PDB file of C-alpha atoms and ligand atoms in Angstrom:
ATOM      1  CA  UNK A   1     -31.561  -8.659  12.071  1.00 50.00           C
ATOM      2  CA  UNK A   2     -30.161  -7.777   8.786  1.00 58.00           C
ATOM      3  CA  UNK A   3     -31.632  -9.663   5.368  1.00 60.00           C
ATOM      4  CA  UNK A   4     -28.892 -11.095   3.671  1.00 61.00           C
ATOM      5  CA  UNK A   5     -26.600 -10.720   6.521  1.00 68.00           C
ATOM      6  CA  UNK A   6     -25.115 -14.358   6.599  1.00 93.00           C
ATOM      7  CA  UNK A   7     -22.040 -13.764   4.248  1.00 94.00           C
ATOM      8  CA  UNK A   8     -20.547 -11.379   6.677  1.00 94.00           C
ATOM      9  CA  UNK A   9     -20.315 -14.709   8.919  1.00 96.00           C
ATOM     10  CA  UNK A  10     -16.944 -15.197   7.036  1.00 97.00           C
ATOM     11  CA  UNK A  11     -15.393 -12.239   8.826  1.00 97.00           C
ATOM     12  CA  UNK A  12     -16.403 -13.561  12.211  1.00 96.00           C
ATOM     13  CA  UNK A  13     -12.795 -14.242  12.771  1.00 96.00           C
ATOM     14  CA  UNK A  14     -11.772 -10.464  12.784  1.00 98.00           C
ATOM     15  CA  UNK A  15     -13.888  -8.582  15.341  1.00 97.00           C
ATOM     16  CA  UNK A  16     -11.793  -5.813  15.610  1.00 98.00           C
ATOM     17  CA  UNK A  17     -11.098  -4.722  12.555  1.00 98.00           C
ATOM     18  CA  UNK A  18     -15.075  -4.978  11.887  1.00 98.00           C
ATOM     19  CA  UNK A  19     -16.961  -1.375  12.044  1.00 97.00           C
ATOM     20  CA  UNK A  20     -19.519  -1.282  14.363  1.00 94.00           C
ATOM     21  CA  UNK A  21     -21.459   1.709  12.796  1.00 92.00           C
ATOM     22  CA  UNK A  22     -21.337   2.750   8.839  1.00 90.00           C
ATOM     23  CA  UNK A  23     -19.034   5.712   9.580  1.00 89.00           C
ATOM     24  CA  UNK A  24     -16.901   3.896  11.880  1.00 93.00           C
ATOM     25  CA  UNK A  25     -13.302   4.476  10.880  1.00 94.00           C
ATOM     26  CA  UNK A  26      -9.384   4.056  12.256  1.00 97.00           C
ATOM     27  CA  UNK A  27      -7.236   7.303  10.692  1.00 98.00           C
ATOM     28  CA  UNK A  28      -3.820   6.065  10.519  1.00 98.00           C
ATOM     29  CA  UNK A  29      -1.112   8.818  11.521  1.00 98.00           C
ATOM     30  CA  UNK A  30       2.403   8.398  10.054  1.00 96.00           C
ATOM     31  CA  UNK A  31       4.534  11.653  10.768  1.00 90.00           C
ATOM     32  CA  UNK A  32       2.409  14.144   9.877  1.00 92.00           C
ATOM     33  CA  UNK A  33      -0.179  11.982   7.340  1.00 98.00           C
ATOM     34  CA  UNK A  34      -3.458  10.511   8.003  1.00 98.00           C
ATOM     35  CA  UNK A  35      -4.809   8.154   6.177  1.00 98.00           C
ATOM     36  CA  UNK A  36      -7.873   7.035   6.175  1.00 97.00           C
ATOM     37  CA  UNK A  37      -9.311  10.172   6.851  1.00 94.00           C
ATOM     38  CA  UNK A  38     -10.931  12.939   4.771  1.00 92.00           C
ATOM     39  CA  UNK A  39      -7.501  13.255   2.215  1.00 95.00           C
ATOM     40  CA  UNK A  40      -6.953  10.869  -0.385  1.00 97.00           C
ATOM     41  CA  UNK A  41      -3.073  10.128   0.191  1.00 98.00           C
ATOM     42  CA  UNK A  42      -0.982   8.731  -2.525  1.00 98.00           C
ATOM     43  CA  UNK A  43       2.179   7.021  -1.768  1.00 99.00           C
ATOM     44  CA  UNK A  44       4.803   7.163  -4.240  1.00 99.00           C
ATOM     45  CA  UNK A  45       8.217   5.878  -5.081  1.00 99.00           C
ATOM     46  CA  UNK A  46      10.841   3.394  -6.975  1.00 98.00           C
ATOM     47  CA  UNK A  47      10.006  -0.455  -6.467  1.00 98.00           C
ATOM     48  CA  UNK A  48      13.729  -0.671  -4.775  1.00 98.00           C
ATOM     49  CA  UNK A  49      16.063   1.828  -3.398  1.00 98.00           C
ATOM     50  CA  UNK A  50      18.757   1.050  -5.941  1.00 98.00           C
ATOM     51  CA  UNK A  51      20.784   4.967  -5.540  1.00 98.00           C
ATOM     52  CA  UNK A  52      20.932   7.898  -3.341  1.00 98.00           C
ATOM     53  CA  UNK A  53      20.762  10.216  -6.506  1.00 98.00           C
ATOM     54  CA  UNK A  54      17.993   8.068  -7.924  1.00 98.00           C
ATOM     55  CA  UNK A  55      15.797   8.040  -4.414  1.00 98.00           C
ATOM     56  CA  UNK A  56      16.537  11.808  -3.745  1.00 98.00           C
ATOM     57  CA  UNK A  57      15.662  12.798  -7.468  1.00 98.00           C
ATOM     58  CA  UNK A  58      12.581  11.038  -7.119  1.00 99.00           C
ATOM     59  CA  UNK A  59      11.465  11.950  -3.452  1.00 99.00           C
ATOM     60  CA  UNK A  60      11.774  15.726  -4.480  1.00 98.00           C
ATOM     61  CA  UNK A  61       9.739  14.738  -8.422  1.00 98.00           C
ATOM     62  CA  UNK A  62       7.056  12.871  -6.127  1.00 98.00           C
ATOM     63  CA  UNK A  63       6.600  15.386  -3.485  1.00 98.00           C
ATOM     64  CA  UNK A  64       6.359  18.386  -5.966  1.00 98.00           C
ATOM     65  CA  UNK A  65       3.771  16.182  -7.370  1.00 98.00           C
ATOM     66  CA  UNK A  66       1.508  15.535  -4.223  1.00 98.00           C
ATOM     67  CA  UNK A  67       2.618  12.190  -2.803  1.00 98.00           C
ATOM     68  CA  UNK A  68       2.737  12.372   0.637  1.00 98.00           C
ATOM     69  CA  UNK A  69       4.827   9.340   1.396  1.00 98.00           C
ATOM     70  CA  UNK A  70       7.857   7.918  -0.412  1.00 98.00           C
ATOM     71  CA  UNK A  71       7.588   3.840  -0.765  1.00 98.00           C
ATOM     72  CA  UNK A  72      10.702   2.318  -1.675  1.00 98.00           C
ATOM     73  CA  UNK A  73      11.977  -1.629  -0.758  1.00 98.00           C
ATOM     74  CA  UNK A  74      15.293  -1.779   0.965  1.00 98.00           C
ATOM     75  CA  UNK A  75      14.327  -5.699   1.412  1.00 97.00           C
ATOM     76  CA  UNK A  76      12.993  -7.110  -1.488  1.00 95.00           C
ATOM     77  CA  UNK A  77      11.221 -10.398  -1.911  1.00 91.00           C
ATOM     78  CA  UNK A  78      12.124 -11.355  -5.546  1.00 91.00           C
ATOM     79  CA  UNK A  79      11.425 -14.738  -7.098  1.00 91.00           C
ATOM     80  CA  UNK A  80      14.500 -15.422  -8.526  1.00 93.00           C
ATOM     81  CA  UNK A  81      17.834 -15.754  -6.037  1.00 93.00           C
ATOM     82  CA  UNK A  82      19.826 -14.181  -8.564  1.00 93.00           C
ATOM     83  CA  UNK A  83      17.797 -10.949  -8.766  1.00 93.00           C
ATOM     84  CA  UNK A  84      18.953  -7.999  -6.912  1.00 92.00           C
ATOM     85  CA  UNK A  85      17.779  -8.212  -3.183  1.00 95.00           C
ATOM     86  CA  UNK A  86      17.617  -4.633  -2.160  1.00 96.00           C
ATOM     87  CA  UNK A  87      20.501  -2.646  -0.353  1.00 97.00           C
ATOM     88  CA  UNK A  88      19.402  -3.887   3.411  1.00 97.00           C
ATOM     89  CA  UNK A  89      20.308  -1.342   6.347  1.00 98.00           C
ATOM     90  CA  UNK A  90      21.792   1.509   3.236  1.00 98.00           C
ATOM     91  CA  UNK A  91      18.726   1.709   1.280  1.00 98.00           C
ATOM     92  CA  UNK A  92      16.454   2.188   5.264  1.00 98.00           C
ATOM     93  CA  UNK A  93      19.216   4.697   5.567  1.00 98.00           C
ATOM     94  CA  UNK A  94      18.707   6.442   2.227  1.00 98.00           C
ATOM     95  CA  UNK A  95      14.771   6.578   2.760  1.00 98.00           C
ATOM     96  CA  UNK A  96      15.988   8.478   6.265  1.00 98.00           C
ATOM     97  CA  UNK A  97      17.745  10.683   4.210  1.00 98.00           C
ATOM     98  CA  UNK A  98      14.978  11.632   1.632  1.00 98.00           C
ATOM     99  CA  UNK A  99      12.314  12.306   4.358  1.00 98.00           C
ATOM    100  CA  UNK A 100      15.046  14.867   6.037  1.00 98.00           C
ATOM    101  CA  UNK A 101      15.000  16.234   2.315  1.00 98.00           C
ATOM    102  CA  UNK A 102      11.457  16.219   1.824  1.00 98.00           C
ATOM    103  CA  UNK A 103       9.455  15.872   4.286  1.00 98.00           C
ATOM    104  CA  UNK A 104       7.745  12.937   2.974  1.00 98.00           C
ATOM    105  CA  UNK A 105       7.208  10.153   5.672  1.00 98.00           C
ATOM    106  CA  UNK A 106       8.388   6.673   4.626  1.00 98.00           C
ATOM    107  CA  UNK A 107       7.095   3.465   3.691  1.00 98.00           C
ATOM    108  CA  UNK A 108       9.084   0.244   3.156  1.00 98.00           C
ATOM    109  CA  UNK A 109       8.836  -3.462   3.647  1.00 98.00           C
ATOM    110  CA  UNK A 110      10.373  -5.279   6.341  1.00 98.00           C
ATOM    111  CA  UNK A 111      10.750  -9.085   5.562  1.00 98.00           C
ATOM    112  CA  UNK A 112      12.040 -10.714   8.823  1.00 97.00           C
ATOM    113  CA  UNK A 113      10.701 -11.015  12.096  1.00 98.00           C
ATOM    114  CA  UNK A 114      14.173 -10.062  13.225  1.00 98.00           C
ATOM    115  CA  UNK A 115      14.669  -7.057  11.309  1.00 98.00           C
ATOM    116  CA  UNK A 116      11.332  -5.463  12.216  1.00 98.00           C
ATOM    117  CA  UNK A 117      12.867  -3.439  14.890  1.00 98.00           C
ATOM    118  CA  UNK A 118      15.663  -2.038  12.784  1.00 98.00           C
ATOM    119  CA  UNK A 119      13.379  -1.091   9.809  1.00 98.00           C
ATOM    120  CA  UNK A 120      11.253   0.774  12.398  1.00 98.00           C
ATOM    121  CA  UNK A 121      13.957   3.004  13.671  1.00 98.00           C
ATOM    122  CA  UNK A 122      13.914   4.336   9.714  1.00 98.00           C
ATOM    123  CA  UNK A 123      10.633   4.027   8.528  1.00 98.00           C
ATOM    124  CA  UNK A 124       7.230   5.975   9.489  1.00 98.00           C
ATOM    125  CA  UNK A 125       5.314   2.789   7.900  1.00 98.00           C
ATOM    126  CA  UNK A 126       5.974  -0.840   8.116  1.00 98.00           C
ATOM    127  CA  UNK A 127       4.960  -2.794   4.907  1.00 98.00           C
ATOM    128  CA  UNK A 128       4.168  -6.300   5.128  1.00 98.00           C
ATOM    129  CA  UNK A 129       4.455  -7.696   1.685  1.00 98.00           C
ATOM    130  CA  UNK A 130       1.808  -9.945  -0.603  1.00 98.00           C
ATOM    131  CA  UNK A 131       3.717 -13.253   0.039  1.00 98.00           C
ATOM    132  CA  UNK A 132       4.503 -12.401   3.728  1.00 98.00           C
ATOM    133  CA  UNK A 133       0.211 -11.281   4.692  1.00 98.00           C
ATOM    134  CA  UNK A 134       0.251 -14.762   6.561  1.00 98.00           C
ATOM    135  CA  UNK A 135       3.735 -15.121   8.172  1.00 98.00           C
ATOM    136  CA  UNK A 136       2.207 -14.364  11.790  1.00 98.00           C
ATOM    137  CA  UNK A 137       5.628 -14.279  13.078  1.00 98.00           C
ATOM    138  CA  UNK A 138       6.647 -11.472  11.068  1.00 98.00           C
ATOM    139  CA  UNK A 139       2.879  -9.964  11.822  1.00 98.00           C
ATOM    140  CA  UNK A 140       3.540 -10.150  15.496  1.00 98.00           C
ATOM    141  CA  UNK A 141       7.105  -8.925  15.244  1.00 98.00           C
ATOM    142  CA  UNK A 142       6.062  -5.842  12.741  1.00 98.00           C
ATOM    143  CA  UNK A 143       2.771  -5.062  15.617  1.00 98.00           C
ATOM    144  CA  UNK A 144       4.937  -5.223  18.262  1.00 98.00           C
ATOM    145  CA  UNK A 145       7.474  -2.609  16.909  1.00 98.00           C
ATOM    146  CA  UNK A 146       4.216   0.091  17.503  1.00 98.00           C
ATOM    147  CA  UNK A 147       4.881   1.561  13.542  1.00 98.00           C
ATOM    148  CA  UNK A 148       1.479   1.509  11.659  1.00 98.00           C
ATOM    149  CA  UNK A 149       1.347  -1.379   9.246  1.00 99.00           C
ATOM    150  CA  UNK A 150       0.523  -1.527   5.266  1.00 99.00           C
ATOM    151  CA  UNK A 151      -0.517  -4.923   5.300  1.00 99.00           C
ATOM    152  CA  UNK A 152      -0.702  -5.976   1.090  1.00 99.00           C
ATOM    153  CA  UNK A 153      -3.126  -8.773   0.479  1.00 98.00           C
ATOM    154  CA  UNK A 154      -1.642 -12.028  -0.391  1.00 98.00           C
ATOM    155  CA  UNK A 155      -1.865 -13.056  -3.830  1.00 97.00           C
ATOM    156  CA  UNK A 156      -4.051 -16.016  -3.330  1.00 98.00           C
ATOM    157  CA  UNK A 157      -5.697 -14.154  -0.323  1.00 98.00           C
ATOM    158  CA  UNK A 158      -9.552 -13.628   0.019  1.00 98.00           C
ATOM    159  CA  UNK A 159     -11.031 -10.428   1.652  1.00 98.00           C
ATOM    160  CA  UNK A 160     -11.437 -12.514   4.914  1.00 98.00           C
ATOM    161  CA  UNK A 161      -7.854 -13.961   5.157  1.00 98.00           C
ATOM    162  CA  UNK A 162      -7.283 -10.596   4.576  1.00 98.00           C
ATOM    163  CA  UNK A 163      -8.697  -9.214   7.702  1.00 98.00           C
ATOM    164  CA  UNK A 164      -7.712 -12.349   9.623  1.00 98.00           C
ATOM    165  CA  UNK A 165      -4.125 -11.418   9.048  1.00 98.00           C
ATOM    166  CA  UNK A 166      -5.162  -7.567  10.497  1.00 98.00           C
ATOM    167  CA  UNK A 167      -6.975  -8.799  13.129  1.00 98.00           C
ATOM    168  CA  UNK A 168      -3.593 -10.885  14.195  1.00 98.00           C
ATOM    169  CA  UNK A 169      -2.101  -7.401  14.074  1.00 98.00           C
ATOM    170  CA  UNK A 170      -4.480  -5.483  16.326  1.00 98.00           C
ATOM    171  CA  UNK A 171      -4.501  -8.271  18.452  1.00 98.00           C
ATOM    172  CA  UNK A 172      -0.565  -7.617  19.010  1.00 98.00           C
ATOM    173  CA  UNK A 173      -1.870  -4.237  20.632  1.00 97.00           C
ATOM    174  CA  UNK A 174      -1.028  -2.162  17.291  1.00 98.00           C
ATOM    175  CA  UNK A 175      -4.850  -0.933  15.818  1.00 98.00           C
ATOM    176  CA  UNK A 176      -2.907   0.973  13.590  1.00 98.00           C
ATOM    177  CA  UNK A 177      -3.444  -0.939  10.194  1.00 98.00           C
ATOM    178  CA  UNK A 178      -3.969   0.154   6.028  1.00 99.00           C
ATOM    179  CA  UNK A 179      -4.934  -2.484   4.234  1.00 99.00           C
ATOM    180  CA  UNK A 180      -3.556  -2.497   0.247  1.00 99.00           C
ATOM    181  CA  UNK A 181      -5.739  -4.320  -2.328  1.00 99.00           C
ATOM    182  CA  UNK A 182      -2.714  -5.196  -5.010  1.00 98.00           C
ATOM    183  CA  UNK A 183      -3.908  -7.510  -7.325  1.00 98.00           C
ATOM    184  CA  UNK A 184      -5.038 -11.126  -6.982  1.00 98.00           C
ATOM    185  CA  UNK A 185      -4.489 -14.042  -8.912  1.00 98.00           C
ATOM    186  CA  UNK A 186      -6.489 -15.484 -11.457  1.00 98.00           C
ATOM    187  CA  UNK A 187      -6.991 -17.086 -14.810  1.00 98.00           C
ATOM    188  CA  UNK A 188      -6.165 -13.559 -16.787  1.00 98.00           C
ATOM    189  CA  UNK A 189      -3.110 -13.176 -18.002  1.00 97.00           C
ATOM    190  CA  UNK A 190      -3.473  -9.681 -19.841  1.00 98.00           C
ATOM    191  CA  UNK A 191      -2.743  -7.956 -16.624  1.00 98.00           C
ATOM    192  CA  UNK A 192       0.223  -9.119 -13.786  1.00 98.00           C
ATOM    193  CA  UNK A 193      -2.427  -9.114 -11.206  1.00 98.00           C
ATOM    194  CA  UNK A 194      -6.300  -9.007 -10.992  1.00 98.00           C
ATOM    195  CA  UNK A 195      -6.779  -5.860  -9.694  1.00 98.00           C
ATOM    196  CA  UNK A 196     -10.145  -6.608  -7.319  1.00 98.00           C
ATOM    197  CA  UNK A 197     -11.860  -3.166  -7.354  1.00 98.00           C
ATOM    198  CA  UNK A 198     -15.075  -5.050  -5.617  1.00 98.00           C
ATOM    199  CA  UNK A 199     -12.499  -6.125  -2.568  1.00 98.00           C
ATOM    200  CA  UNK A 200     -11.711  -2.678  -1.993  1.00 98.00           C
ATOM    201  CA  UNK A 201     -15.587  -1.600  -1.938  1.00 97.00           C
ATOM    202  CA  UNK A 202     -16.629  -4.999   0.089  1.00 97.00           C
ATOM    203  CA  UNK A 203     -13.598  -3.754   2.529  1.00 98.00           C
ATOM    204  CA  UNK A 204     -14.745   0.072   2.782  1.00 96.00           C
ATOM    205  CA  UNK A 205     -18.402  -1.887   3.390  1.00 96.00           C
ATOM    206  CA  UNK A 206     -17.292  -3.564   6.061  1.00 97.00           C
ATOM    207  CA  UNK A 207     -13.918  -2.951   7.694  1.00 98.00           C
ATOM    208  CA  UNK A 208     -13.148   0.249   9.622  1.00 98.00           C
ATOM    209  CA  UNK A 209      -9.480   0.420   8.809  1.00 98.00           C
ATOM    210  CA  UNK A 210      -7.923   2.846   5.865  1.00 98.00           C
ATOM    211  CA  UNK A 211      -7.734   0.734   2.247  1.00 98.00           C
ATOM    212  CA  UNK A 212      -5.035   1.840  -0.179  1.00 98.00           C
ATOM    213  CA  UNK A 213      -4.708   0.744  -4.390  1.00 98.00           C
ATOM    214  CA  UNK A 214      -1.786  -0.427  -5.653  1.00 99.00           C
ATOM    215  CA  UNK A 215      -2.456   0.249  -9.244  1.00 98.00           C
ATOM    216  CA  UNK A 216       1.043  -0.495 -10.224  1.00 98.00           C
ATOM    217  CA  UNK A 217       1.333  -4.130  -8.547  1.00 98.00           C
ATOM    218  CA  UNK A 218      -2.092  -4.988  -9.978  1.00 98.00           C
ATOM    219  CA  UNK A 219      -1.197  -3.714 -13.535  1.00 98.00           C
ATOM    220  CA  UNK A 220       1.963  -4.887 -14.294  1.00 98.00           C
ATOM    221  CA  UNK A 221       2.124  -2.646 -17.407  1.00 98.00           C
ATOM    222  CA  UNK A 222       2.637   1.473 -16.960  1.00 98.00           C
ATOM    223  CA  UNK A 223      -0.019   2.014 -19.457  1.00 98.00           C
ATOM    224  CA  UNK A 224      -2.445   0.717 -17.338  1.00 98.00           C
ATOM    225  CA  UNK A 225      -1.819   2.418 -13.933  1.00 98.00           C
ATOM    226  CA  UNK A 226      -3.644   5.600 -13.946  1.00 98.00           C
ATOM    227  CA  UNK A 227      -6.844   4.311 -15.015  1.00 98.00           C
ATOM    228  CA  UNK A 228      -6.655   1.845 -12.354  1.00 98.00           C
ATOM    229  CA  UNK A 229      -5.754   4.710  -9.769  1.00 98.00           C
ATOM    230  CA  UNK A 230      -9.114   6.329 -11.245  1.00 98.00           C
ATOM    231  CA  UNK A 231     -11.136   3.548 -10.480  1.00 97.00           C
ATOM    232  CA  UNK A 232      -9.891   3.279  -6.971  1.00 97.00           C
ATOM    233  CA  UNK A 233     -10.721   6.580  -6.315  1.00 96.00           C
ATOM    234  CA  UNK A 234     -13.802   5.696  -7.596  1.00 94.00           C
ATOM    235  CA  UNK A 235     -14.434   2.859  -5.541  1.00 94.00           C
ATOM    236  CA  UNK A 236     -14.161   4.679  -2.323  1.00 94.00           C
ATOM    237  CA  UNK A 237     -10.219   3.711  -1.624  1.00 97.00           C
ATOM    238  CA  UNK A 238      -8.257   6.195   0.850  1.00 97.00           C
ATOM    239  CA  UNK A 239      -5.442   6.394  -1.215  1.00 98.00           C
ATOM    240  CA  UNK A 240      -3.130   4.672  -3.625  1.00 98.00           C
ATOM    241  CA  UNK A 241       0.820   3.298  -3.504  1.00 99.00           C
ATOM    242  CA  UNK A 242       2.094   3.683  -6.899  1.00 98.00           C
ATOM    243  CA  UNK A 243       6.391   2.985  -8.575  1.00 98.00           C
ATOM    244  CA  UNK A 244       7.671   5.801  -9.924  1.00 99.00           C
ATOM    245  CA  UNK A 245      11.241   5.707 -11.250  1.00 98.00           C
ATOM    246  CA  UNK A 246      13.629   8.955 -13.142  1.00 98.00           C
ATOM    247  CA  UNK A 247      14.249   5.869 -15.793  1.00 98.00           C
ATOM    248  CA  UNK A 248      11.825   2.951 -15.762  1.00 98.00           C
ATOM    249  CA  UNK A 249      13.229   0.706 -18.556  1.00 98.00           C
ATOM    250  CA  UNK A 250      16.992   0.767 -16.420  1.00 98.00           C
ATOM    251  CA  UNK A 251      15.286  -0.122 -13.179  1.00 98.00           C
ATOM    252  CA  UNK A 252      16.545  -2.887 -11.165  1.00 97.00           C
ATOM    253  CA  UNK A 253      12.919  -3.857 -10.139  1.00 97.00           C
ATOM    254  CA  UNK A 254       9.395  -3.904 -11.683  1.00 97.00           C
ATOM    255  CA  UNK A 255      10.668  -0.806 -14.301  1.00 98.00           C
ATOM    256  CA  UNK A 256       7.562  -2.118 -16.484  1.00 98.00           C
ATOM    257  CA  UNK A 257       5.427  -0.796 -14.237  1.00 98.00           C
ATOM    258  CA  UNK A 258       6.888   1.942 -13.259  1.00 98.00           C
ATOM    259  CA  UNK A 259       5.619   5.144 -13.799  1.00 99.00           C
ATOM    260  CA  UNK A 260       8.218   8.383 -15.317  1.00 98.00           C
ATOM    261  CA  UNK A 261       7.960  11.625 -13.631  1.00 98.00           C
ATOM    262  CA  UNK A 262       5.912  12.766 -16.272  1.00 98.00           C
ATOM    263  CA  UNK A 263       3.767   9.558 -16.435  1.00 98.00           C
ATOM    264  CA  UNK A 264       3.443  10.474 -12.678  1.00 98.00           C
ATOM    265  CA  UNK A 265       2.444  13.879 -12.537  1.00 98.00           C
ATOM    266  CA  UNK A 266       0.028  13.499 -15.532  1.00 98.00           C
ATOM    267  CA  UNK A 267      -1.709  10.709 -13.504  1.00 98.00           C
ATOM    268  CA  UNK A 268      -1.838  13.166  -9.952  1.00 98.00           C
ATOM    269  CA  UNK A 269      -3.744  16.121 -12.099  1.00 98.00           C
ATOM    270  CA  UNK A 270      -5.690  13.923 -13.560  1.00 97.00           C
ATOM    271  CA  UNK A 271      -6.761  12.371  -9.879  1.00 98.00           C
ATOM    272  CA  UNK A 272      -7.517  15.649  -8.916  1.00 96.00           C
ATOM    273  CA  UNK A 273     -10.546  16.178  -9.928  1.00 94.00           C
ATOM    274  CA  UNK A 274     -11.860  12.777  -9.178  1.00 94.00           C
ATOM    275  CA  UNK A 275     -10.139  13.247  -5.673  1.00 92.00           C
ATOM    276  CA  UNK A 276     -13.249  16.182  -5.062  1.00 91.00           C
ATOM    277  CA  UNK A 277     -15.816  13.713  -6.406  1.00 87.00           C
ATOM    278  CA  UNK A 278     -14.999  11.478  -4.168  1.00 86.00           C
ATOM    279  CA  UNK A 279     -14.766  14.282  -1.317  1.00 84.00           C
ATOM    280  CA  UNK A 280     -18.722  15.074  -2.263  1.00 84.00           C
ATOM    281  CA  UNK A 281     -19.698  11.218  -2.610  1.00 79.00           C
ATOM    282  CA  UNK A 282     -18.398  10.145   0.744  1.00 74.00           C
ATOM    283  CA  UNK A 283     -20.123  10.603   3.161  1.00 65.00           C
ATOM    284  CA  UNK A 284     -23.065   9.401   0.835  1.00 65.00           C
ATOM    285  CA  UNK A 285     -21.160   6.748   0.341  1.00 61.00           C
ATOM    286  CA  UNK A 286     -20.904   5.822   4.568  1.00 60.00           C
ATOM    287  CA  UNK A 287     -24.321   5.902   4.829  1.00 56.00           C
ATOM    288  CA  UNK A 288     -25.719   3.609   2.219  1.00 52.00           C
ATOM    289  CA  UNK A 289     -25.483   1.098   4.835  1.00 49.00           C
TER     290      UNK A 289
HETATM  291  C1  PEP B   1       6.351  -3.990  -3.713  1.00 86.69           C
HETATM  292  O1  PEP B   1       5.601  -3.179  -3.150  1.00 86.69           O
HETATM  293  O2  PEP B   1       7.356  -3.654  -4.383  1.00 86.69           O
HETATM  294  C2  PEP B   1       5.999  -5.423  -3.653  1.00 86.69           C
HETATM  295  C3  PEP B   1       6.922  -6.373  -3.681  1.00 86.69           C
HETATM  296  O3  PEP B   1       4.671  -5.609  -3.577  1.00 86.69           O
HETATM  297  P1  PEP B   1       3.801  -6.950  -3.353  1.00 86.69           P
HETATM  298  O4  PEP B   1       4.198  -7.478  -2.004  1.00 86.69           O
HETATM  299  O5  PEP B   1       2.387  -6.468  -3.418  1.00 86.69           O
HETATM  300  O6  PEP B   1       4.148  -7.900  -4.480  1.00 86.69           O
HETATM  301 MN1   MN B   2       7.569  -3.626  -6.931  1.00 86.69          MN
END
């Protein structure tokens, strides 16, 4: 028996997404993307589909960049009723329209149970949003619609609820699951989120499924994003989801954290050369255990 083994009790609840061997691992395929697997895959695009010249212009920046899939929200959970909500079944069609452009496969969030199947006939990936990680009827509804799932930790989630809420998924027959570490919250105020770079190495320890870094969620501030993408490189993360807009301060969501096109492809040559170190510390990394 392992020394010290006790505190993985907490995780009894999610078998499945458990590895059973350090260099167990679930790739994730989305079009023609895996995550999870040797590449480090950044996902990039605006907070909300607001235009089709704004998503098109940045689709094309992103993809010349390196991003591999476009986010964008076509449903957006905002705290205020008054905020702009996202442009529904348009924006899902937009996103169609930049992959056809690009080639990029797409990510977006899908708020209602009822609209999972809809949001799956557009998008490659499924998002499940911080404050929906424990609405199991949107879970079971997003599993069912067989579209891998970016599940985004809940704000006041631990690591465990965390994999709970995956396990719900897998259980609804879909194994396909990336699990986003975007910030938690805490006591700091300095930063939007508590970006929990320890969650993302506790989940690489233990889980088998792909993590992702959302820098941007975490950070709150544009400033801050690429060193957080850095250190979740770093940290052993499979890739990243980061906001990019053509004009940040006129966005109609989160423009304070979004990244320009020149913020953006500053950050992706920069995370080149970590990219390799992390390509040479892996598989050091897998066998620590
Ligand atoms: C988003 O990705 O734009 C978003 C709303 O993220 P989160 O659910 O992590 O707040
Ligand atoms: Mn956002």
């Amino acid at each position: 028996m392992e020394v010290g083994g006790g505190w993985k009790d907490q995780f009894a609840n999610a078998p499945d997404v458990l590895k059973n061997q350090p260099d167990h691992r679930t790739v994730v395929w989305a079009g023609n993307v895996s995550i999870g697997g040797e590449e480090f895959v950044t996902i990039a695009g605006p907070c909300s589909v607001e235009t089709e010249r704004q998503l098109m212009e940045t689709a094309i920046r992103v993809a010349a960049a390196g991003a591999r899939v476009l986010r964008g929200g076509a449903f957006k959970p905002r705290s205020s009723p008054y905020a702009f909500q996202g442009l529904g079944l348009e924006g899902l069609k937009l996103l169609a329209k930049a992959r056809a452009l690009t080639g990029l496969a797409v990510v977006t969030e899908v708020m209602a149970a009822a609209d999972a199947p809809m949001v799956a006939q557009y998008a490659d990936i499924l998002q499940i949003g911080s404050r929906s990680m424990e609405n199991y009827a949107l879970l079971e509804a997003a599993a069912k619609t067989g579209r891998p799932i970016l599940l985004k930790r809940g704000m006041v989630a631990t690591v465990a609820d965390l994999l709970q809420s995956a396990q719900c998924i897998v259980s609804y027959g879909n194994p396909n699951v990336i699990l986003c570490e975007r910030g938690i919250r805490t006591f700091e105020t300095a930063t939007r989120n508590t970006f929990d770079i320890a969650g993302i190495v506790v989940l690489k320890e233990i889980s088998r499924l792909p993590v992702i870094a959302d820098p941007s969620h975490a950070a709150g501030r544009r400033s801050l994003v690429p060193a957080l993408a850095r250190s979740a490189v770093a940290a052993g993360a499979d890739g990243l989801i980061v906001e990019v807009h053509p004009d940040p301060d006129r966005a109609w969501s989160d423009g304070e954290q979004s990244l320009t096109f020149t913020g953006f492809g500053t950050m992706m040559a920069d995370l080149a050369a970590w990219c390799e170190l992390r390509a040479a510390c892996r598989s050091a990394l897998e066998t620590v255990a």
